[in-house]
Structures are given as C-alpha cells and as structure tokens.
Coordinates of C-alpha atoms in Angstrom, one line a residue:
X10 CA 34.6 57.0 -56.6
X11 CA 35.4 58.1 -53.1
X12 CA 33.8 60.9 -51.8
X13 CA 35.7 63.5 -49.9
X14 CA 34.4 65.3 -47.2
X15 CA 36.1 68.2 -45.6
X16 CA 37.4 67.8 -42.3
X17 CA 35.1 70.9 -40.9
X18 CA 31.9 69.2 -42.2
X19 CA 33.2 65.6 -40.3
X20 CA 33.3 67.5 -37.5
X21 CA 29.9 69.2 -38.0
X22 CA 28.1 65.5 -38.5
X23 CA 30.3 64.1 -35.5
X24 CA 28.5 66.9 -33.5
X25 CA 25.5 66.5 -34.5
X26 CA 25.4 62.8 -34.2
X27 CA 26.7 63.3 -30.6
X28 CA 23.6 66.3 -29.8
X29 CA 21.3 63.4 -30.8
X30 CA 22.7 61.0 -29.1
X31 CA 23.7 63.1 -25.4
X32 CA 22.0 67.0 -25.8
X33 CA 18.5 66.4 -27.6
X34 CA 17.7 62.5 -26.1
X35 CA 18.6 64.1 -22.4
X36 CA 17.6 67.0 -20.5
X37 CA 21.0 67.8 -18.9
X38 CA 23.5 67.3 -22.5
X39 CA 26.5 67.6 -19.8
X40 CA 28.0 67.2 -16.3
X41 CA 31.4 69.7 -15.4
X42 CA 33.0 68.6 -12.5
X43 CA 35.3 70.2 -10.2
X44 CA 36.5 69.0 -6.8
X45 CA 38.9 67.3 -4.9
X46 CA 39.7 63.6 -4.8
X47 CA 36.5 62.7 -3.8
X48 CA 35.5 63.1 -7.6
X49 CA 38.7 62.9 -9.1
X50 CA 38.8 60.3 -12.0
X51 CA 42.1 60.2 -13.3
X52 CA 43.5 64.0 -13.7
X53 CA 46.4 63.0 -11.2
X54 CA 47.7 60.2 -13.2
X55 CA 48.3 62.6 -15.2
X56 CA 50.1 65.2 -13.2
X57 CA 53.4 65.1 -11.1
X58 CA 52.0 64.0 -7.5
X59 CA 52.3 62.0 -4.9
X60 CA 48.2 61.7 -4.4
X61 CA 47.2 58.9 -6.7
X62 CA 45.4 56.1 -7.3
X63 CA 45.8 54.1 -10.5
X64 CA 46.8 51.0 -8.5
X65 CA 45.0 47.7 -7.5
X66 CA 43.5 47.6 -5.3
X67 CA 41.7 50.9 -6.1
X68 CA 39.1 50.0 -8.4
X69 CA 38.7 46.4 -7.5
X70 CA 35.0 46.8 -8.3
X71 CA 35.1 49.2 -11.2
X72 CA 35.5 46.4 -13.7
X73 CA 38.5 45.3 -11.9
X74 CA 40.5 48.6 -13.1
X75 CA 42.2 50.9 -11.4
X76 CA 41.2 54.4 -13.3
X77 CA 42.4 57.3 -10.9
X78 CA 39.5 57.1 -8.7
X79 CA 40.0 57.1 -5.1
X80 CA 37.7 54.7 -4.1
X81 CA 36.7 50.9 -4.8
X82 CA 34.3 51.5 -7.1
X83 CA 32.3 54.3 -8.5
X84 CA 32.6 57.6 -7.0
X85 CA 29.6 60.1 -6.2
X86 CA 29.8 61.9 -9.7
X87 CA 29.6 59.0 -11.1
X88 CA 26.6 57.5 -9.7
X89 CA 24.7 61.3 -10.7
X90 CA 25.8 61.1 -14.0
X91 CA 24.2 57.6 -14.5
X92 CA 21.0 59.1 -12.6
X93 CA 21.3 61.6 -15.3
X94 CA 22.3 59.8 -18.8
X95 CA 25.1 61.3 -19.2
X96 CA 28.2 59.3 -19.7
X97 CA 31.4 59.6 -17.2
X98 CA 33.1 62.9 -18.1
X99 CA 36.5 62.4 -19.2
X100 CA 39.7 63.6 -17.3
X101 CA 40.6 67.0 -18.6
X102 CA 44.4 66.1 -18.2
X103 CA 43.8 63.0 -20.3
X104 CA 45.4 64.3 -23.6
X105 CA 41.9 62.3 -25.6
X106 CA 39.6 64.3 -23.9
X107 CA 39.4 66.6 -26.8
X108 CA 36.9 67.3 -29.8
X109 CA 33.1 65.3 -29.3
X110 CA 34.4 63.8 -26.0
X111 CA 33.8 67.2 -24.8
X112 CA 29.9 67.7 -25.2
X113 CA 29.3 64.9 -22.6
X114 CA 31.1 67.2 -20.2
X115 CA 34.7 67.0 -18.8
X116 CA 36.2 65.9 -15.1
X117 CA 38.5 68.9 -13.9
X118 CA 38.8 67.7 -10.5
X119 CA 42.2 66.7 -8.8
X120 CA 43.3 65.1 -5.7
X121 CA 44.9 67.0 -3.5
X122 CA 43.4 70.4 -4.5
X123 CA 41.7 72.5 -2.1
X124 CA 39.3 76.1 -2.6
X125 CA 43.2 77.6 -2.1
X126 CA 46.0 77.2 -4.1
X127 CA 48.4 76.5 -1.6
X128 CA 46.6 73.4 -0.1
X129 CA 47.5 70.1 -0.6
X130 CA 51.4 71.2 -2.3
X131 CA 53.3 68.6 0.0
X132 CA 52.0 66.0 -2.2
X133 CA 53.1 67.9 -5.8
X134 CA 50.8 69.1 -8.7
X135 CA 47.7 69.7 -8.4
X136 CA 44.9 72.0 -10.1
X137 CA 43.3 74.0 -7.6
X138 CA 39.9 75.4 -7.8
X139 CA 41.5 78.5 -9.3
X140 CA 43.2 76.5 -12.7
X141 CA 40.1 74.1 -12.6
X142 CA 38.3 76.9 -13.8
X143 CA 40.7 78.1 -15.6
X144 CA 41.1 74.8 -17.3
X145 CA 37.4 75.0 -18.1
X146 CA 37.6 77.8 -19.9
X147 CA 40.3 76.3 -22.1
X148 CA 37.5 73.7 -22.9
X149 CA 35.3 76.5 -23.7
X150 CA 37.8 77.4 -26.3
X151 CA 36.9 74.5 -28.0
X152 CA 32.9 74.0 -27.8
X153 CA 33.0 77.7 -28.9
X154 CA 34.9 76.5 -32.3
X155 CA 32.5 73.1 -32.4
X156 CA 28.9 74.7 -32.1
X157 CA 28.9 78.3 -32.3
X158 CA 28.5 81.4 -29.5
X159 CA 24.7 80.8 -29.4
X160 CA 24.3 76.9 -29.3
X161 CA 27.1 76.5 -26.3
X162 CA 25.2 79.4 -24.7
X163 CA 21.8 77.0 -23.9
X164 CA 24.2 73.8 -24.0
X165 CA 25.6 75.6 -20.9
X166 CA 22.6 76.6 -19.4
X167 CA 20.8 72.9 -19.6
X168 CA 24.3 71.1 -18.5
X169 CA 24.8 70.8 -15.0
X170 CA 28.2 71.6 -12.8
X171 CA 29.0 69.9 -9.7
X172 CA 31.6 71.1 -7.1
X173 CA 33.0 69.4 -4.5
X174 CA 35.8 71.4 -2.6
X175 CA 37.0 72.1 0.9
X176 CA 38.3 69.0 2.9
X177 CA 41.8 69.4 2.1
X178 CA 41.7 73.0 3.1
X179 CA 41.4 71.8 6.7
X180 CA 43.4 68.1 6.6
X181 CA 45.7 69.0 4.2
X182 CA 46.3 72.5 5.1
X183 CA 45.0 73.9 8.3
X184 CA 45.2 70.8 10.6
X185 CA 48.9 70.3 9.6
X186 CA 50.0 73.1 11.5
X187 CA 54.0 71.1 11.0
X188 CA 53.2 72.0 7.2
X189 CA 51.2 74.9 6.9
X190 CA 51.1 78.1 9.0
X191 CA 47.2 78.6 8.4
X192 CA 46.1 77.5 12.1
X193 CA 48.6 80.1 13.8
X194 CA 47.6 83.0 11.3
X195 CA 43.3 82.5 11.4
X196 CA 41.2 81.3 13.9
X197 CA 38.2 78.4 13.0
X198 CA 35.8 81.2 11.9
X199 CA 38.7 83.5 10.2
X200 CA 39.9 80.7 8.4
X201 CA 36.2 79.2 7.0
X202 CA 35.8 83.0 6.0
X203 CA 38.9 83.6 4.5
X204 CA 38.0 79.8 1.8
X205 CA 34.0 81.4 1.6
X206 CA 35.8 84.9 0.0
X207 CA 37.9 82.8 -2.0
X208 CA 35.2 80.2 -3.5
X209 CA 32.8 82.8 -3.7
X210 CA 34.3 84.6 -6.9
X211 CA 35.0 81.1 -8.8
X212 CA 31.9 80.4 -8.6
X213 CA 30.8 83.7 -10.1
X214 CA 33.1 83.5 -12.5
X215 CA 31.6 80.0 -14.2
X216 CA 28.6 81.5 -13.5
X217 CA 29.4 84.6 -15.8
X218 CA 31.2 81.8 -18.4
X219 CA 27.8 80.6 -19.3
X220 CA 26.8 77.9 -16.3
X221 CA 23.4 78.2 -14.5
X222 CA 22.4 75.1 -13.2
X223 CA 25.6 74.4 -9.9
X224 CA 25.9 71.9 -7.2
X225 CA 27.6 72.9 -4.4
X226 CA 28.5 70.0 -1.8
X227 CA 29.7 71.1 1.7
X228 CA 32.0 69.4 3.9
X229 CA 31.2 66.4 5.4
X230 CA 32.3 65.4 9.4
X231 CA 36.2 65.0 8.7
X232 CA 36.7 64.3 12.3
X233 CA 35.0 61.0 11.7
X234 CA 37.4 59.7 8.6
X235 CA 39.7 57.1 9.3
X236 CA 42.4 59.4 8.7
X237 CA 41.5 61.8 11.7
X238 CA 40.3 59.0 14.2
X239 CA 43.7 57.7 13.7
X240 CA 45.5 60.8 15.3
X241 CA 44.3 58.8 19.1
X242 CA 42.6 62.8 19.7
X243 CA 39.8 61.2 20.2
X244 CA 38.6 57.9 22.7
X245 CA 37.9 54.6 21.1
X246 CA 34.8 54.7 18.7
X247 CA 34.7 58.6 18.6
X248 CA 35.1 61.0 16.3
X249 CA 37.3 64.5 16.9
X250 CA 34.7 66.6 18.0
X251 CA 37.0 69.6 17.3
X252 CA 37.8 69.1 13.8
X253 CA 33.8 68.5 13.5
X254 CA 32.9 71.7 15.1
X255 CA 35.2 73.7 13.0
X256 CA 33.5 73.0 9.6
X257 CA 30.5 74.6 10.9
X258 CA 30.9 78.5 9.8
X259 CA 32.1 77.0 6.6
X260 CA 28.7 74.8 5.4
X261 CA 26.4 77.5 6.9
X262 CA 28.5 80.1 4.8
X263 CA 28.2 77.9 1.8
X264 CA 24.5 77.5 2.1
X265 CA 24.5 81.8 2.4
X266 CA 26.4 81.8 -0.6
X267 CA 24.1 79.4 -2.5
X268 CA 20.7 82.1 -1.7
X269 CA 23.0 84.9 -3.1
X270 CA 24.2 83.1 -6.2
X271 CA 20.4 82.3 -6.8
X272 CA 19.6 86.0 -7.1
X273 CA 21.3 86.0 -10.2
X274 CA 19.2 85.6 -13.5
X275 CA 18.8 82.1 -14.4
X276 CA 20.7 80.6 -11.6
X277 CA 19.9 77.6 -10.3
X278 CA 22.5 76.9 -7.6
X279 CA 22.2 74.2 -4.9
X280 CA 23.6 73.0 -1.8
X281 CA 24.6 69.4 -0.8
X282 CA 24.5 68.7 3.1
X283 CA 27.2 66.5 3.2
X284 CA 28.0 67.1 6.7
X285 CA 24.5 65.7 7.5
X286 CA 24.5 63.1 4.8
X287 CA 27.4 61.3 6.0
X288 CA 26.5 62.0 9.4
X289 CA 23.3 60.2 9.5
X290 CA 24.8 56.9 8.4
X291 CA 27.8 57.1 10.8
X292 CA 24.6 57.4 13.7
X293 CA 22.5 54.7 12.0
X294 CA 24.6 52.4 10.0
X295 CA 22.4 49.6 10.7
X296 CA 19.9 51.1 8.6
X297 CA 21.8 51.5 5.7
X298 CA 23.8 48.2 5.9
X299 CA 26.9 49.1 7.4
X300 CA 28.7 47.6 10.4
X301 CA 32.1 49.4 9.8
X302 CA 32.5 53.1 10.3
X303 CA 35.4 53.8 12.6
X304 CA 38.3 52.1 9.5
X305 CA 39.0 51.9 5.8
X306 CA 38.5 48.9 4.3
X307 CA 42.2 49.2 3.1
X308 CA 44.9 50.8 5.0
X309 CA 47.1 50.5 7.4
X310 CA 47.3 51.0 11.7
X311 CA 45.1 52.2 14.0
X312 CA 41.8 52.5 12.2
X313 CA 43.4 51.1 9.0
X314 CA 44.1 54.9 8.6
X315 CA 47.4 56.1 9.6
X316 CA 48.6 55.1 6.2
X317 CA 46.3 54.8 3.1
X318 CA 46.2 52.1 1.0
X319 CA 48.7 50.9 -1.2
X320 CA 49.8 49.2 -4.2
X321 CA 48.4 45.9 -4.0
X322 CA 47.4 45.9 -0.7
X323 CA 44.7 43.2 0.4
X324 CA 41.4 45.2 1.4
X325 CA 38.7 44.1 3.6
X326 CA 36.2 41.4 1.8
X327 CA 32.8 42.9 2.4
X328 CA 33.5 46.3 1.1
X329 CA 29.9 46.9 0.7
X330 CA 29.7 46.8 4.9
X331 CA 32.4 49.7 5.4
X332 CA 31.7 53.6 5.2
X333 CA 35.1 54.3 4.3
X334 CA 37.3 52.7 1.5
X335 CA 40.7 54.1 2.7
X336 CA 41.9 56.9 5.3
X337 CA 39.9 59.5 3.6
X338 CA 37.2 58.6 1.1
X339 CA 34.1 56.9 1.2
X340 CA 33.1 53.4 -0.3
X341 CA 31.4 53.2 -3.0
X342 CA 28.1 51.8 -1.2
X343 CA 28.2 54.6 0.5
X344 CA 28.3 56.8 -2.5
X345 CA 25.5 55.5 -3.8
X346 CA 23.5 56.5 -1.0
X347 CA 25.1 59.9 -0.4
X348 CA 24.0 60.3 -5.1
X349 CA 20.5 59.1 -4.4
X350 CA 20.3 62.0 -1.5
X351 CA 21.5 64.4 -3.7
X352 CA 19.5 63.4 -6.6
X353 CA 16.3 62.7 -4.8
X354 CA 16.6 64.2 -1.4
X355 CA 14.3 66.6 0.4
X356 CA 15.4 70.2 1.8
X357 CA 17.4 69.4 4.8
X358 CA 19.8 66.9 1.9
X359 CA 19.9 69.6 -0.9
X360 CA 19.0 73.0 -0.9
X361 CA 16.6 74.4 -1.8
X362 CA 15.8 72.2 -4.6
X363 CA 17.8 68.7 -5.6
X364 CA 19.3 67.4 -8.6
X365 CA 16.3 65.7 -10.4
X366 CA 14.0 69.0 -9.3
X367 CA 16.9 71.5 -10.9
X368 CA 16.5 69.2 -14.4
X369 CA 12.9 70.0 -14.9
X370 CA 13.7 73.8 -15.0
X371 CA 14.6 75.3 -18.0

C-alpha cells in the first residue's frame, strides 16, 4: 500500500535534507548576491534588455555554455562561493529558483544596474539596487514559510551577502553626459556623495531584514577598462587618469560607511579594495601571468573595446593571458585572483577582516 505523505511534511524533509546537506555541513548555509554585471549570472536573460550575455562566445570555458555571465568563465561570486561550499546561487528571475533552491542563496544581481535607479536605462530593464533588495525580500517571503521566524533568523545571520555596485553609475550614467544630465548637475565629489546617501540606506535595510555578515566591493580603476581606453582620452598604453581620480571620494566613502555599519550589533560588514586589487595586476602583470591589459580578449576596434563582444564572435586564444574578457569585465583568470584576495587577503585587500576571517565569527 502506498503511503501518502502530505505535501507540507515533503517539504519539511526536502528542507531538512538540504540543512544537512548546505546549513549544518558548512559554516556559511548561503551566499545573497547583489551587483551589477560583474556578478550577474543570468537575471538579464530573463528581463527586457539590451545588456546580455547568453551567447557563445561568453562562457566558452564555463563548460562550453553561455549562462548569462559576462565573462568567459566563472565570475568573482563564483569563485567565493566554491571557497565557501556553497553551490552557485540561482538567478532570482529564473522562474525555478523557488522552494529548496532557495537555502543555498539566490543571485539578484543584474547587468546594467547601478546604486541609482536611473542608471544603465538606455539598455532596458534592469533591477537596480533599490528592487534587488526589494526582490530579496520577496525571497524572504518564502524561507519565512519554509523554516520558521526563528530558524531564518541564524540562517541569515551565518549566510553571507556580497555586493558589488557602482561602475555603471559613472560609465553608464555620469560619463555619458549625451545620455544622462548627471555630470552637468554634480560635480566628482557631489556625485560620489550623492550614490554614498543612496547605498547607504539599502544596505541598512538588509541589515535590518536579518543579514549580518556583508561584503562590500568598491570600484575598481574604470579608466583602465577597455571600454574607457578606447575613448583615444588617453595616450597609447594609458589609462584615463580622470575617470581614475574621480572614483576616489566614492571607495574612501565606502570604506567610512563599512566602520559605521560595523557599529551595529552583530555586524560584520567588510570592504573589498577593488580599485587596488585590479590595480596591482594592471602595474605587475608579469607577476600574475598576464601580458594583455590594455584589450578584451573579444571585442571590437581600438582596444577591442569600442564594441563588446558579440554573438559568435572569435575571442583571443590565450584567454588565461588577458585582464579583460570584453570592453568592460574581467577574465576569468583574473577573477580568480581578485576571489583569493578577497577570501584570503590582508587589510589593505579587505577591510578590516576578509571573507574566510568573517566565517569563523559567529
């Protein structure tokens, strides 16, 4: 005789099968991730825009599939989330990230979106960091139902967010000046304030949703993508200084904002140095075994970054010797090292403390 078991009590052994598997056999049961392209993987396919990138040759060496990430490979959230044995979190778009998908974490992040709303809206939908977090309170919605108030209250508090927001405030917003009327209304340090006030309550907002334990990466030196050398404001092999210098109130800001934030009971709030990160390995790339770090591997024009690259384009060979994949985003050699800083790094990578330190505090 068959044995008929409710539907609540399938999803009660589902659950509790998957808290074995990802919350009790790890320290961090989840990674939330919200951000840009740079850690989008796959939201846009889902969403009515122009910034994409479910097409070969993106991909080419993630399993030969083009998934949504903007990059050859494997992206910097990626890489953490093997560091910490969690599996990838799923697209929040994607309509099957629903039910025990959910307690490994979820992927809000969307390319295109900046820290305002407004950024990025040539190329179409987008979530912003404002319905990103809005979007992860509709997941809330849904642990709350699978494990109870109290439970999602510690799941929340081990799991770990990640945020990775800013760039497209400046390249797809205030260095457009044809597009956007930012550049004429604030000056460098007006406008770097003006995206501090507006990240600053987002971030207490997930911190009053129930997460503790955030990563916060800053801007890295835009004036060195391919995307910016490729404007001819700067001379052969340079990168625009100005564009550089104007990210500055910015990062410091963020770092400010990361010692407030850790005031708060329980936080555990970090900052990336991206600028620095990246920098270092555009002034050494010998040392970390690249040759490449004025062009994308795939693109098109001067420094293969006047146009990103398309559907079935041909990209370079030895991806692994190239910074940049395309116009804009980073290989994925060089996201591995950029993970291993953030994960492992000393002070002047993450502070104060880095990804592996902020998993041994409970």
């Amino acid at each position: 005789m068959d044995i008929l078991i409710k539907p609540t009590l399938k999803l009660f052994i589902s659950f509790a099968i998957l808290m074995v598997q990802y919350g009790n056999a790890e320290r961090v049961p989840a990674l939330f991730v919200f951000g840009d392209s740079l850690v989008d993987v796959g939201n846009n396919n889902f969403l009515n825009s122009i910034a994409k990138s479910n097409y070969f040759p993106y991909g080419i060496d993630f399993n030969m599939q083009p998934t949504g990430r903007f990059c050859n490979g494997k992206t910097f959230v990626d890489i953490i989330g093997e560091m910490l044995g969690v599996p990838y979190p799923s697209p929040f778009a994607d309509p099957y990230t629903a039910g025990v998908k959910l307690l490994g974490g979820v992927n809000y992040a969307s390319g295109a979106a900046g820290i305002l709303d407004e950024s990025g809206q040539h190329y179409g939908e987008r979530y912003s960091l404002r319905q990103q977090v809005l979007n992860f309170e509709t997941t809330l919605d849904q642990l709350r139902t699978m494990m109870g108030r109290d439970n999602l209250t510690s799941f929340l508090a081990k799991s770990i967010a990640i945020l990775v927001f800013g760039s497209n405030d400046y390249i797809n917003n205030y260095l457009m000046p044809s597009i956007y009327a930012s550049s004429f209304n604030y000056n460098p340090t007006q406008f770097s304030n003006l995206l501090l006030n507006r990240y600053a309550p987002q971030l207490l907002t997930l911190y009053n949703l129930g997460i503790r334990k955030m990563f916060i990466a800053g801007i890295g030196p835009l004036g060195c993508i391919p995307n910016q050398r490729a404007t001819g404001q700067a001379a052969l092999g340079r990168c625009v200084d100005y564009v550089n210098d104007i990210l500055g109130t910015f990062n410091q800001g963020l770092k400010s904002l990361v010692d407030q934030l850790n005031k708060r009971p329980g936080a555990i709030v970090t900052y990336g140095n991206t600028y620095g990160a990246v920098g270092d390995i555009l002034n050494n790339p010998s040392t970390y075994g690249f040759n490449v770090v004025d062009k994308g591997c795939c693109g098109i024009g001067r420094n293969q970054g006047q146009i990103t690259c398309l559907p079935f384009a041909y990209p370079c060979t030895n991806r692994d010797q190239y910074v940049f994949w395309d116009a804009f985003h980073p290989t994925q050699a060089a996201n591995v090292i950029l993970a291993r800083r953030a994960f492992y790094g000393p002070p002047l990578d993450t502070y104060p403390l880095n990804i592996q330190q902020m998993t041994l505090i409970h």
